[in-house]
Each structure stands twice: as C-alpha cells, then as structure tokens.
Tab-separated table of C-alpha atoms in Angstrom:
chain	number	residue	atom	x	y	z
A	1	MET	CA	-13.842	-40.972	41.443
A	2	LYS	CA	-15.734	-41.677	44.663
A	3	ILE	CA	-13.958	-40.334	47.748
A	4	ARG	CA	-15.210	-41.022	51.285
A	5	PHE	CA	-13.739	-38.621	53.787
A	6	LEU	CA	-15.313	-38.643	57.200
A	7	LEU	CA	-14.953	-42.198	58.483
A	8	PHE	CA	-11.213	-42.639	58.059
A	9	PRO	CA	-10.038	-40.817	61.215
A	10	LEU	CA	-12.486	-42.799	63.338
A	11	ILE	CA	-11.508	-46.140	61.805
A	12	LEU	CA	-7.812	-45.602	62.458
A	13	ALA	CA	-7.864	-43.698	65.718
A	14	SER	CA	-6.750	-46.679	67.748
A	15	GLN	CA	-3.646	-47.144	65.578
A	16	LEU	CA	-2.189	-43.681	65.951
A	17	SER	CA	1.248	-43.122	67.479
A	18	LEU	CA	1.930	-40.761	70.368
A	19	THR	CA	2.535	-37.652	68.289
A	20	ALA	CA	-0.603	-38.270	66.292
A	21	THR	CA	-3.107	-39.093	69.034
A	22	GLY	CA	-5.633	-36.833	70.608
A	23	PRO	CA	-8.950	-35.284	69.670
A	24	TRP	CA	-9.448	-34.271	66.064
A	25	GLY	CA	-10.619	-30.816	67.137
A	26	SER	CA	-13.110	-29.435	69.607
A	27	GLY	CA	-16.084	-29.248	67.249
A	28	VAL	CA	-19.053	-31.248	68.539
A	29	PRO	CA	-20.352	-33.779	65.967
A	30	GLY	CA	-23.984	-33.115	65.091
A	31	SER	CA	-24.013	-29.649	66.675
A	32	PRO	CA	-25.600	-26.760	64.748
A	33	GLU	CA	-22.129	-25.278	64.185
A	34	MET	CA	-20.707	-28.507	62.757
A	35	LEU	CA	-23.742	-29.150	60.567
A	36	GLU	CA	-23.529	-25.639	59.148
A	37	LEU	CA	-19.791	-25.886	58.465
A	38	GLU	CA	-20.069	-29.394	56.998
A	39	ALA	CA	-22.785	-28.176	54.623
A	40	LYS	CA	-20.355	-25.540	53.348
A	41	TRP	CA	-17.381	-27.912	53.271
A	42	GLN	CA	-18.927	-30.845	51.422
A	43	PRO	CA	-19.395	-29.067	48.032
A	44	MET	CA	-15.776	-27.932	48.129
A	45	ALA	CA	-14.506	-31.378	49.095
A	46	SER	CA	-16.390	-33.015	46.209
A	47	SER	CA	-15.816	-30.285	43.601
A	48	PRO	CA	-14.353	-31.029	40.138
A	49	GLY	CA	-11.129	-29.251	41.099
A	50	LYS	CA	-10.761	-31.357	44.207
A	51	MET	CA	-11.375	-34.531	42.185
A	52	ARG	CA	-8.571	-33.511	39.834
A	53	GLY	CA	-6.341	-33.151	42.874
A	54	HIS	CA	-7.318	-36.649	44.013
A	55	GLN	CA	-6.583	-38.120	40.602
A	56	SER	CA	-3.083	-36.640	40.633
A	57	PHE	CA	-2.557	-37.830	44.208
A	58	ASN	CA	-3.509	-41.375	43.252
A	59	GLN	CA	-1.200	-41.359	40.231
A	60	GLN	CA	1.774	-40.233	42.337
A	61	LYS	CA	1.583	-42.858	45.115
A	62	TYR	CA	5.106	-42.223	46.466
A	63	GLY	CA	6.578	-38.974	47.771
A	64	MET	CA	9.429	-37.519	49.800
A	65	PHE	CA	8.700	-35.878	53.147
A	66	ILE	CA	11.398	-33.506	54.432
A	67	HIS	CA	11.675	-32.276	58.030
A	68	TRP	CA	14.197	-29.469	58.142
A	69	GLY	CA	14.624	-26.362	60.275
A	70	LEU	CA	16.574	-24.776	63.126
A	71	TYR	CA	16.437	-28.034	65.095
A	72	SER	CA	18.468	-29.719	62.336
A	73	GLN	CA	21.568	-27.921	63.595
A	74	LEU	CA	21.310	-29.649	66.974
A	75	GLY	CA	20.953	-33.180	65.604
A	76	GLY	CA	18.945	-34.269	68.632
A	77	VAL	CA	21.555	-33.121	71.191
A	78	TYR	CA	21.101	-30.081	73.447
A	79	LYS	CA	23.790	-29.002	75.902
A	80	GLY	CA	25.424	-32.388	75.581
A	81	LYS	CA	22.222	-34.309	76.351
A	82	LYS	CA	20.550	-36.570	73.798
A	83	MET	CA	16.792	-36.542	73.372
A	84	GLU	CA	16.527	-39.744	75.403
A	85	GLU	CA	18.462	-38.252	78.322
A	86	GLY	CA	15.715	-36.432	80.175
A	87	GLY	CA	12.915	-34.152	79.107
A	88	THR	CA	9.203	-34.083	78.407
A	89	GLY	CA	7.486	-35.221	75.253
A	90	PRO	CA	8.452	-37.154	72.111
A	91	ARG	CA	12.110	-37.996	71.537
A	92	VAL	CA	12.185	-37.258	67.814
A	93	ALA	CA	14.770	-34.587	67.046
A	94	GLU	CA	12.456	-31.844	65.745
A	95	TRP	CA	10.826	-31.761	69.206
A	96	VAL	CA	14.040	-30.653	70.933
A	97	MET	CA	12.653	-27.230	71.936
A	98	ARG	CA	9.686	-28.795	73.726
A	99	ARG	CA	11.427	-31.841	75.178
A	100	LYS	CA	14.380	-29.874	76.576
A	101	GLU	CA	12.148	-26.895	77.477
A	102	ILE	CA	14.357	-24.364	75.725
A	103	PRO	CA	13.120	-20.800	76.402
A	104	ARG	CA	11.768	-19.013	73.357
A	105	ALA	CA	14.456	-16.321	73.245
A	106	GLU	CA	17.219	-18.883	73.660
A	107	TYR	CA	15.847	-21.135	70.949
A	108	ALA	CA	15.429	-18.173	68.598
A	109	LYS	CA	19.207	-17.631	68.724
A	110	LEU	CA	19.596	-20.756	66.627
A	111	ALA	CA	18.420	-18.655	63.700
A	112	ASP	CA	21.548	-16.504	64.042
A	113	SER	CA	23.700	-19.477	63.057
A	114	PHE	CA	21.375	-21.083	60.506
A	115	ASN	CA	23.438	-20.855	57.337
A	116	PRO	CA	23.091	-24.170	55.461
A	117	THR	CA	25.465	-23.402	52.615
A	118	ARG	CA	25.359	-27.018	51.411
A	119	PHE	CA	21.636	-26.773	50.647
A	120	ASP	CA	20.974	-27.352	46.955
A	121	ALA	CA	17.312	-27.568	45.976
A	122	GLU	CA	18.054	-29.202	42.631
A	123	GLU	CA	20.180	-31.854	44.334
A	124	TRP	CA	17.409	-32.716	46.797
A	125	VAL	CA	14.864	-32.933	44.001
A	126	ALA	CA	17.229	-35.066	41.915
A	127	VAL	CA	17.445	-37.551	44.795
A	128	ALA	CA	13.655	-37.706	45.037
A	129	LYS	CA	13.307	-38.231	41.294
A	130	ALA	CA	15.995	-40.926	41.145
A	131	ALA	CA	14.268	-42.637	44.079
A	132	GLY	CA	11.084	-42.919	42.014
A	133	MET	CA	9.194	-40.368	44.085
A	134	LYS	CA	6.576	-38.295	42.300
A	135	TYR	CA	6.028	-35.512	44.822
A	136	MET	CA	7.753	-33.707	47.676
A	137	VAL	CA	6.421	-32.162	50.902
A	138	ILE	CA	8.679	-30.066	53.175
A	139	THR	CA	8.160	-28.426	56.558
A	140	SER	CA	7.513	-24.779	55.716
A	141	LYS	CA	7.028	-24.204	59.474
A	142	HIS	CA	7.243	-26.826	62.185
A	143	HIS	CA	6.141	-26.590	65.824
A	144	ASP	CA	9.071	-24.292	66.701
A	145	GLY	CA	7.496	-21.482	64.661
A	146	PHE	CA	10.415	-20.856	62.280
A	147	ALA	CA	9.373	-20.507	58.642
A	148	LEU	CA	11.475	-21.632	55.678
A	149	PHE	CA	9.850	-19.082	53.369
A	150	ASP	CA	9.795	-15.311	52.963
A	151	SER	CA	6.966	-14.156	55.213
A	152	ASP	CA	5.591	-10.674	55.810
A	153	VAL	CA	3.618	-12.025	58.761
A	154	SER	CA	6.584	-12.871	61.003
A	155	ASP	CA	10.296	-12.044	60.805
A	156	PHE	CA	11.057	-15.413	62.400
A	157	ASN	CA	11.822	-16.889	59.013
A	158	VAL	CA	14.819	-18.008	56.975
A	159	VAL	CA	14.958	-14.894	54.806
A	160	ASP	CA	14.622	-12.186	57.465
A	161	GLY	CA	15.930	-14.004	60.523
A	162	SER	CA	18.976	-15.991	59.414
A	163	PRO	CA	22.294	-15.329	57.676
A	164	PHE	CA	21.232	-17.766	54.952
A	165	GLY	CA	18.696	-15.250	53.683
A	166	ARG	CA	17.237	-17.465	50.941
A	167	ASP	CA	13.667	-18.651	50.436
A	168	VAL	CA	13.982	-22.432	50.753
A	169	ILE	CA	10.370	-23.065	49.762
A	170	ARG	CA	10.720	-20.977	46.592
A	171	GLU	CA	13.908	-22.759	45.529
A	172	LEU	CA	12.392	-26.196	46.070
A	173	GLU	CA	9.174	-25.213	44.323
A	174	GLN	CA	11.125	-24.114	41.258
A	175	ALA	CA	13.408	-27.163	41.288
A	176	CYS	CA	10.399	-29.488	41.539
A	177	GLU	CA	8.629	-27.771	38.664
A	178	LYS	CA	11.765	-28.072	36.517
A	179	ALA	CA	12.066	-31.796	37.308
A	180	GLY	CA	8.369	-32.621	36.894
A	181	ILE	CA	7.866	-33.364	40.595
A	182	ALA	CA	4.710	-32.137	42.338
A	183	PHE	CA	5.404	-29.900	45.336
A	184	GLY	CA	3.642	-29.472	48.658
A	185	VAL	CA	4.318	-28.085	52.112
A	186	TYR	CA	3.828	-29.101	55.716
A	187	TYR	CA	2.654	-26.271	57.990
A	188	SER	CA	2.157	-26.639	61.748
A	189	HIS	CA	-1.077	-24.672	61.970
A	190	SER	CA	-2.159	-25.564	65.491
A	191	ILE	CA	1.123	-25.750	67.438
A	192	ASP	CA	3.694	-22.951	67.569
A	193	TRP	CA	5.913	-22.971	70.643
A	194	LYS	CA	7.238	-19.490	69.916
A	195	ASP	CA	4.088	-17.542	69.126
A	196	GLY	CA	1.258	-19.080	71.124
A	197	GLY	CA	-0.090	-22.032	69.151
A	198	ASP	CA	-0.978	-24.620	71.793
A	199	ALA	CA	-3.547	-26.560	69.714
A	200	GLY	CA	-6.298	-24.852	71.716
A	201	ILE	CA	-5.432	-26.819	74.835
A	202	LYS	CA	-5.646	-23.886	77.258
A	203	ASP	CA	-8.633	-22.081	75.755
A	204	TYR	CA	-10.678	-24.994	74.378
A	205	GLY	CA	-9.470	-28.146	76.123
A	206	PRO	CA	-10.793	-29.747	79.306
A	207	GLU	CA	-9.861	-28.455	82.736
A	208	LYS	CA	-7.226	-31.179	83.063
A	209	PRO	CA	-6.061	-31.860	79.505
A	210	LYS	CA	-4.134	-35.038	78.761
A	211	LYS	CA	-2.194	-33.422	75.911
A	212	LYS	CA	-0.242	-30.754	77.782
A	213	LEU	CA	3.033	-32.155	76.490
A	214	PHE	CA	2.178	-30.791	73.026
A	215	ALA	CA	2.166	-27.183	74.204
A	216	ASN	CA	4.780	-24.756	75.485
A	217	TYR	CA	4.063	-24.624	79.225
A	218	PHE	CA	7.626	-23.789	80.216
A	219	ASP	CA	7.849	-20.358	78.494
A	220	PRO	CA	4.455	-19.654	76.915
A	221	ALA	CA	3.814	-16.663	74.684
A	222	PRO	CA	1.196	-14.303	76.183
A	223	VAL	CA	-1.113	-14.900	73.213
A	224	LYS	CA	-4.586	-16.410	73.060
A	225	PHE	CA	-5.021	-19.272	70.636
A	226	ASP	CA	-7.569	-17.336	68.555
A	227	ASP	CA	-5.107	-14.461	68.183
A	228	TYR	CA	-2.333	-16.813	67.115
A	229	ILE	CA	-4.596	-18.277	64.413
A	230	ALA	CA	-5.767	-14.851	63.232
A	231	ASN	CA	-2.415	-13.085	63.315
A	232	LYS	CA	0.096	-15.761	62.304
A	233	ALA	CA	-1.099	-19.205	61.264
A	234	LEU	CA	-3.930	-18.341	58.899
A	235	PRO	CA	-2.075	-15.387	57.294
A	236	GLN	CA	1.021	-17.531	56.709
A	237	VAL	CA	-1.058	-20.254	55.082
A	238	GLN	CA	-2.565	-17.517	52.923
A	239	GLU	CA	0.969	-16.508	51.919
A	240	LEU	CA	1.824	-20.089	51.026
A	241	VAL	CA	-1.189	-20.628	48.773
A	242	ASP	CA	-0.864	-17.183	47.189
A	243	ASN	CA	2.858	-17.289	46.502
A	244	TYR	CA	3.677	-20.929	45.691
A	245	LYS	CA	2.268	-23.587	43.374
A	246	LEU	CA	1.285	-26.459	45.681
A	247	CYS	CA	-0.250	-29.896	45.273
A	248	GLU	CA	-0.762	-30.564	48.974
A	249	ILE	CA	-0.750	-28.786	52.338
A	250	TRP	CA	0.049	-31.033	55.270
A	251	LEU	CA	-1.322	-29.487	58.476
A	252	ASP	CA	-0.564	-31.028	61.854
A	253	THR	CA	-1.754	-31.839	65.363
A	254	PRO	CA	-5.232	-30.264	65.692
A	255	ILE	CA	-5.967	-31.511	69.247
A	256	TYR	CA	-8.566	-28.952	70.485
A	257	ILE	CA	-8.659	-26.545	67.539
A	258	PRO	CA	-12.208	-25.170	67.113
A	259	ALA	CA	-14.157	-26.246	64.049
A	260	ARG	CA	-14.418	-22.680	62.740
A	261	HIS	CA	-10.625	-22.449	62.545
A	262	SER	CA	-10.250	-25.786	60.754
A	263	PHE	CA	-12.879	-24.679	58.274
A	264	ALA	CA	-11.175	-21.295	57.774
A	265	PHE	CA	-7.931	-23.044	56.802
A	266	TYR	CA	-9.779	-25.297	54.369
A	267	GLN	CA	-11.680	-22.379	52.841
A	268	THR	CA	-8.500	-20.301	52.462
A	269	ILE	CA	-6.675	-23.109	50.682
A	270	TYR	CA	-9.652	-24.006	48.505
A	271	ASP	CA	-10.246	-20.423	47.390
A	272	ALA	CA	-6.642	-20.149	46.246
A	273	ASP	CA	-6.618	-23.462	44.349
A	274	PRO	CA	-9.295	-26.157	44.740
A	275	GLU	CA	-6.870	-28.842	43.513
A	276	ILE	CA	-4.639	-28.503	46.589
A	277	LEU	CA	-5.347	-31.443	48.890
A	278	VAL	CA	-5.398	-31.025	52.679
A	279	ASN	CA	-4.744	-33.824	55.145
A	280	GLN	CA	-7.091	-34.844	57.970
A	281	ARG	CA	-4.925	-33.180	60.609
A	282	ILE	CA	-6.533	-29.891	59.687
A	283	GLY	CA	-8.939	-31.020	62.392
A	284	ASN	CA	-12.674	-31.581	62.820
A	285	HIS	CA	-12.784	-34.003	59.859
A	286	PHE	CA	-12.414	-31.297	57.213
A	287	GLY	CA	-9.506	-32.917	55.388
A	288	ASP	CA	-9.310	-34.466	51.926
A	289	PHE	CA	-7.261	-37.517	52.866
A	290	GLY	CA	-6.518	-39.569	55.967
A	291	ILE	CA	-3.283	-40.261	57.860
A	292	PRO	CA	-3.026	-43.652	59.623
A	293	GLY	CA	-0.440	-42.282	62.084
A	294	ASP	CA	3.311	-41.751	62.331
A	295	ASN	CA	5.100	-44.894	61.106
A	296	VAL	CA	1.854	-46.871	61.031
A	297	ILE	CA	0.585	-49.198	58.314
A	298	PRO	CA	-3.148	-50.002	58.508
A	299	ASP	CA	-4.124	-53.631	58.947
A	300	HIS	CA	-6.718	-53.664	56.180
A	301	ILE	CA	-7.569	-52.212	52.772
A	302	ASN	CA	-9.165	-48.780	52.976
A	303	LYS	CA	-10.537	-47.269	49.771
A	304	ASP	CA	-10.748	-43.776	51.232
A	305	ALA	CA	-8.019	-41.373	50.127
A	306	TRP	CA	-5.092	-41.704	52.549
A	307	GLU	CA	-1.356	-41.262	52.891
A	308	GLY	CA	0.965	-43.290	55.083
A	309	ILE	CA	3.955	-41.436	56.522
A	310	ALA	CA	7.210	-43.027	57.614
A	311	THR	CA	10.764	-42.115	58.591
A	312	THR	CA	13.939	-43.475	57.015
A	313	ASN	CA	15.338	-44.062	60.524
A	314	ASN	CA	13.447	-43.338	63.786
A	315	SER	CA	13.281	-39.535	63.715
A	316	TRP	CA	11.719	-36.994	61.394
A	317	GLY	CA	14.229	-34.218	61.994
A	318	TYR	CA	17.949	-34.943	61.698
A	319	LYS	CA	19.222	-37.039	64.621
A	320	SER	CA	22.997	-37.325	64.511
A	321	TYR	CA	23.227	-40.584	66.453
A	322	ASP	CA	20.295	-42.510	64.962
A	323	ASP	CA	21.747	-44.957	62.436
A	324	ASP	CA	18.820	-47.416	62.438
A	325	TRP	CA	18.166	-46.913	58.732
A	326	LYS	CA	15.350	-48.638	56.897
A	327	LYS	CA	17.062	-50.840	54.347
A	328	PRO	CA	15.776	-51.012	50.741
A	329	ILE	CA	13.789	-54.180	51.446
A	330	GLU	CA	11.999	-52.478	54.354
A	331	ILE	CA	11.319	-49.308	52.368
A	332	LEU	CA	9.872	-51.415	49.575
A	333	TYR	CA	7.706	-53.253	52.070
A	334	TRP	CA	6.384	-49.940	53.407
A	335	LEU	CA	5.610	-48.735	49.894
A	336	ILE	CA	4.005	-51.956	48.706
A	337	ALA	CA	2.047	-52.557	51.918
A	338	ASN	CA	0.602	-49.034	51.804
A	339	VAL	CA	-0.230	-49.057	48.112
A	340	SER	CA	-1.769	-52.546	48.197
A	341	LYS	CA	-4.088	-51.311	50.959
A	342	GLY	CA	-5.123	-48.267	48.906
A	343	GLY	CA	-2.824	-45.513	50.157
A	344	ASN	CA	0.178	-43.411	49.231
A	345	LEU	CA	3.530	-43.432	51.025
A	346	LEU	CA	5.233	-40.177	52.031
A	347	LEU	CA	8.710	-41.207	53.187
A	348	ASN	CA	10.723	-38.770	55.281
A	349	VAL	CA	14.332	-37.631	55.038
A	350	GLY	CA	15.853	-35.328	57.670
A	351	PRO	CA	18.781	-33.290	56.249
A	352	ASP	CA	21.378	-31.976	58.683
A	353	GLY	CA	21.963	-28.341	59.602
A	354	ARG	CA	24.283	-27.858	56.639
A	355	GLY	CA	21.608	-28.930	54.188
A	356	VAL	CA	23.010	-32.397	53.529
A	357	MET	CA	20.751	-35.428	53.294
A	358	PRO	CA	22.080	-38.410	55.292
A	359	PRO	CA	24.060	-40.473	52.765
A	360	GLU	CA	22.779	-43.761	54.214
A	361	ALA	CA	19.187	-42.706	53.577
A	362	VAL	CA	20.006	-41.493	50.074
A	363	ALA	CA	21.763	-44.749	49.133
A	364	ASN	CA	18.801	-46.831	50.284
A	365	LEU	CA	16.307	-44.600	48.480
A	366	LEU	CA	18.252	-44.910	45.228
A	367	LYS	CA	18.160	-48.706	45.491
A	368	VAL	CA	14.388	-48.524	45.719
A	369	GLY	CA	14.407	-46.181	42.742
A	370	GLU	CA	16.179	-48.834	40.687
A	371	TRP	CA	13.431	-51.322	41.584
A	372	LEU	CA	10.749	-48.812	40.585
A	373	LYS	CA	12.315	-48.204	37.173
A	374	VAL	CA	11.292	-51.759	36.305
A	375	ASN	CA	8.313	-52.349	38.560
A	376	GLY	CA	6.728	-48.902	38.806
A	377	PRO	CA	3.623	-49.897	36.809
A	378	ALA	CA	2.571	-52.023	39.802
A	379	ILE	CA	2.677	-48.918	42.036
A	380	TYR	CA	1.859	-45.671	40.241
A	381	GLY	CA	-1.800	-45.015	39.508
A	382	THR	CA	-2.961	-48.324	40.952
A	383	LYS	CA	-5.794	-49.123	43.309
A	384	PRO	CA	-6.287	-51.992	45.753
A	385	TRP	CA	-7.447	-55.379	44.519
A	386	HIS	CA	-9.974	-57.448	46.475
A	387	ILE	CA	-7.155	-58.637	48.785
A	388	ASP	CA	-3.871	-56.934	49.591
A	389	HIS	CA	-1.658	-59.922	50.456
A	390	GLU	CA	-1.340	-63.697	50.506
A	391	GLY	CA	1.364	-65.665	52.283
A	392	ASN	CA	2.673	-66.407	55.753
A	393	SER	CA	4.370	-63.092	56.552
A	394	ALA	CA	2.192	-60.869	58.735
A	395	LEU	CA	4.171	-57.827	59.835
A	396	LYS	CA	2.590	-55.209	62.094
A	397	MET	CA	3.681	-51.582	61.875
A	398	GLY	CA	2.281	-49.825	64.909
A	399	GLY	CA	4.414	-46.691	65.115
A	400	THR	CA	7.986	-45.529	65.584
A	401	GLU	CA	8.442	-46.964	69.066
A	402	HIS	CA	6.894	-50.249	67.967
A	403	ARG	CA	9.342	-50.600	65.083
A	404	LYS	CA	12.337	-49.913	67.329
A	405	LYS	CA	11.295	-52.512	69.894
A	406	ALA	CA	9.852	-55.220	67.653
A	407	LYS	CA	13.098	-56.011	65.762
A	408	LEU	CA	11.113	-56.957	62.685
A	409	ASP	CA	12.338	-59.517	60.169
A	410	PHE	CA	12.027	-58.633	56.485
A	411	ASN	CA	13.020	-62.064	55.181
A	412	PHE	CA	9.853	-62.754	53.237
A	413	GLY	CA	8.843	-66.130	51.853
A	414	SER	CA	8.387	-67.158	48.238
A	415	ASP	CA	4.669	-67.591	49.021
A	416	ASP	CA	4.269	-63.884	49.894
A	417	PHE	CA	2.542	-61.763	47.265
A	418	TRP	CA	1.037	-58.289	47.509
A	419	PHE	CA	-1.582	-57.200	45.003
A	420	THR	CA	-2.538	-54.012	43.170
A	421	GLN	CA	-4.657	-53.463	40.090
A	422	LYS	CA	-4.985	-51.014	37.206
A	423	GLU	CA	-7.562	-51.238	34.408
A	424	ASN	CA	-7.626	-54.928	33.309
A	425	LYS	CA	-4.340	-55.825	34.968
A	426	VAL	CA	-3.590	-57.341	38.364
A	427	TYR	CA	-0.060	-57.103	39.749
A	428	ALA	CA	1.359	-59.749	42.085
A	429	ILE	CA	4.402	-58.298	43.850
A	430	ALA	CA	7.026	-60.549	45.406
A	431	LEU	CA	9.835	-59.462	47.726
A	432	ALA	CA	11.655	-62.809	47.688
A	433	ARG	CA	13.100	-65.060	44.986
A	434	PRO	CA	11.774	-68.624	44.717
A	435	GLU	CA	14.183	-71.548	44.885
A	436	GLY	CA	12.843	-73.035	41.660
A	437	ARG	CA	11.284	-71.630	38.509
A	438	ASN	CA	7.646	-72.241	39.426
A	439	ILE	CA	5.541	-70.065	41.695
A	440	LEU	CA	1.965	-70.566	42.897
A	441	ILE	CA	-0.401	-67.599	43.299
A	442	LYS	CA	-3.473	-68.861	45.098
A	443	SER	CA	-5.600	-65.720	44.917
A	444	LEU	CA	-5.786	-65.803	41.115
A	445	SER	CA	-7.796	-69.052	41.112
A	446	ASN	CA	-11.108	-67.511	40.127
A	447	GLU	CA	-9.788	-64.958	37.615
A	448	SER	CA	-10.264	-65.224	33.848
A	449	ILE	CA	-6.681	-64.763	32.714
A	450	ASP	CA	-5.587	-63.753	29.236
A	451	LYS	CA	-1.791	-63.628	29.631
A	452	ILE	CA	0.960	-63.233	32.207
A	453	ARG	CA	4.377	-61.638	32.069
A	454	MET	CA	7.058	-60.445	34.441
A	455	LEU	CA	7.651	-56.692	34.530
A	456	GLY	CA	10.946	-55.905	32.850
A	457	GLN	CA	10.520	-58.889	30.474
A	458	VAL	CA	8.991	-58.823	27.000
A	459	ILE	CA	8.010	-62.460	26.695
A	460	TYR	CA	4.802	-63.871	28.123
A	461	LEU	CA	5.086	-66.696	30.629
A	462	ASP	CA	3.657	-70.202	30.694
A	463	TRP	CA	1.009	-70.705	33.333
A	464	LYS	CA	-1.761	-73.112	34.302
A	465	LYS	CA	-4.575	-73.337	36.780
A	466	THR	CA	-4.427	-76.040	39.418
A	467	ASP	CA	-6.597	-76.989	42.366
A	468	LEU	CA	-4.421	-74.764	44.545
A	469	GLY	CA	-4.189	-71.654	42.372
A	470	VAL	CA	-2.339	-70.405	39.315
A	471	GLU	CA	1.091	-71.886	38.705
A	472	VAL	CA	3.452	-69.623	36.757
A	473	GLN	CA	6.759	-70.654	35.239
A	474	LEU	CA	9.339	-67.907	35.616
A	475	PRO	CA	11.984	-67.205	32.974
A	476	ASP	CA	15.401	-68.869	33.237
A	477	PHE	CA	17.136	-65.540	33.692
A	478	MET	CA	16.120	-63.168	36.446
A	479	ALA	CA	18.298	-60.125	36.989
A	480	ASP	CA	19.703	-59.389	40.424
A	481	GLY	CA	17.522	-57.309	42.691
A	482	ILE	CA	14.731	-57.506	45.226
A	483	GLY	CA	11.849	-59.755	44.250
A	484	PHE	CA	9.849	-59.350	41.054
A	485	VAL	CA	6.395	-58.403	39.812
A	486	ILE	CA	4.011	-60.584	37.820
A	487	GLU	CA	1.581	-58.668	35.581
A	488	VAL	CA	-1.642	-60.590	34.968
A	489	THR	CA	-3.813	-59.359	32.106
A	490	LEU	CA	-7.425	-60.385	32.575
A	491	GLU	CA	-9.796	-61.286	29.786
A	492	ASP	CA	-12.182	-58.527	28.754
C-alpha cells in the first residue's frame, strides 16, 4: 500500500473551518531540526506495522466519534446564556469554558456533579455496530483538561475527580473488543485550558498571534507550554497507549507546537504499538492521515490516507437546543461523498450529561445502518475510482457554519451516481429512485463489463452500451429505502 503523507495538509489548508485553521506547528520546513526529525519519522511512518494499521483503517471506512465530558452537563448553556449569546471563540458546546471565560476553579466544580448513571458502554457500542460503523473514537481528554480515564498524572479525571468513579475509556475499550469494533481515542495534546496547554501560542507564536482565542487568556495556569507537555500531555498519552488497546489516536489543534514535541508524541505512540494511526493534527506534518477540516468534504479525490469528520447536528459536544439533525439521506451523502473521494468518515455523536445519546441522532444512524446492511460492499474496503461522481448535483460542504447558512438540498437526481471500486468491481451508488426501470451510467462507457447486478439482489441485470453510456434495466421490484447500488463486475 502506497501512502503519501506530507502534501495533504497543504492541499486542504484553504478548506479548513475555524476550529481547524492555523499553523500546523512551529517547525520550520527544511530547517536542520525538521530534516533530522523527518529522517527519524519516515521509517516509522512507512513501517510494516504502520501499513497494517492503514489496511485496517481502509477496511473500516466509517466510524463513530464521541465528544463527551464535563461540558456535556451544561448542554451549551452557562448561567442562562446560550453559546450564541455573548462570548469569545467557537460556539460549539464543548468550548463553553473558553467562550464564556469560566475560571479554572469554577469550571472544575463541574466534576463534583459529573455522575452519568445512564452511561452504558455496551449500549453505545451496540448503536455504533447497528449503524454500520466499524470503529469508535472518544474524547479521552478535551480542551478543558478533564480526562475520562484513570490517570496517575492528574487527579482531574473521571475516576479520581468525580462521583461517577468509573473508567469510561476502559469500559468502552472492553465493549468494543467484545463487539468486534476497533477502538481509538481523541486526546487534546496541545490545548488544555486548566493546566497550561495553549498550543504554544505564548512561548512559540508571533508577538501578535492571530489564534489567541484558542488559549485560556482569562485565567491562565502559571505553566510554560514545555512543562505542560512534559508533565501532563505526553505522560497521559503514554498512559493511554500503555493501558488500552487502540487503533487510532486523534490529537488536536497543534497551532504553534514545536516540532520536537509533535515528534515525541509520534515516537511514544509508535513505540507502544506501530499499528496505531495518528492524525495530522499532531502537528508539523508528522501524522499518518489527513483531516480535511471540521464538517468539510474535499472537492476532489485524494488518494492519501484521510478521514473526514462531521457532526450529527451542528455541535460536537451535547447542545440541548440544537435540533438541526442530519437526516439519513444527508448522513449517507457525507459517507458516500467521503468514501468516493478516498477517505473515511468519522461521524460524531454528543451524549448528554447523563450519558444518553440524543435519540434523534440514534434513530437517523440506525436508518443508515439498515442501508449499509445491503449496500456495505460499496463502502467498506473500497478505494476511489477514476471519478467520484457524475450528475447535476454539486453540493459544497465547507464547514459547520457553511452548512447552517447554506440550507442545502439533498433531493438528488436519478442521474447522480457516486463511484467506488474494489478488486474487479466498480460500484455506482445512487441516492434517488428513477421514475422508470432504465438508468444510464455515462462513466462506464469505456469499461469492459462482464456482468451487472444490484446489491441485495441475486439476479444479474440486463444492460447495453449506447452512445451515451451504459443503460441498465433495473428489476421490477425494488424494496423501500434510500437509493440503490449497482455492482459492475469488469472482465479480467
């Protein structure tokens, strides 16, 4: 498997949303330091273990992201004020501490009431499995500094610092293993509003940094960034890789993190298990796979390893008043659009402070799961074909704020097809039903076709080549549901 790592962040930089923008670290490209670190990194990034990790990643294609923590109790409302009603920084609910400038000691009191007795790891994993998801990634520590695992590094964690007293990461790890779901964690390595992680803005950023909103300037911890990395972030990542079986570690928001720190995280994770993949937000281009941006779909096919991330409404953490849920047709579009362009989709759910997943999100995910029971072969383990889409629909997904304002229409036409491929098969994926029995797939014109069938059907379909493309006659009976998938077997 050929993996190209370094160009992806540069290609997609212009597409990133607000919470994903900014420098990818303060290392200077081409400097002696970067050249030395890259020479050490490259053999790890291309090692046999890492390639096994990539192969698993590509087979999975679709995963569940979970943002959950102390902020989930607030639901995006602090002292009667919603996130949109004043403050500084992003309006997504997990940013409540920063946006509302809650002092560290005051915010820490939320741990005293964090007792999510409705949390059931096996129930969460069952939802992911029924939704057709093959892996799960949860916030082991977000920007607020509170860890959902048993940590000897800091008592600000769910076991030592809350009445709940249970290791959430351990319970989910075990439930995932039991269900055959791969398990990974998010860890905010560069930002920690409680203990001094400011993404290196103060110590390594310019004199007048543009990214101050990412840091805690209202009640900063008296800790240098290097000390935060050495005494909390890196040791906690060491705990995670030593104590839990992980497929992926999702680091976040590098901004001005020095190259030596990014490399130290990569080295620590690699030494524990070379198959664990690390995302590009480790900083300084030392990641194993790219991230287009929050709620962003790239415009073009990219054969580098990458993972699109999206919310089920407009917030990552639980937001009690956000009911703008992505319907099954939109979720399917996100999945198909990402996979047809060569990526994975990690779709987020934000449980509430009790440990309950929003029922609207769950219902929509299960509908998609029903579609995947029939049409999963067109998704799992596939790679992009020579084009990703034909048809008149041309949706742009430029971030969370873009989606909210654009009022996008997901009424696709019968001429819209998205393509994936696997071995000698090409899959044409439709999200609309045609009015008649015949469909025309223009992009198959030059292919040497052996046979064609519809996924979920045993019989092979009649088809012929015309001047315009390949005309396929669909079966008389098509079960209810969203669209269909045509499997085209090519001649050897």
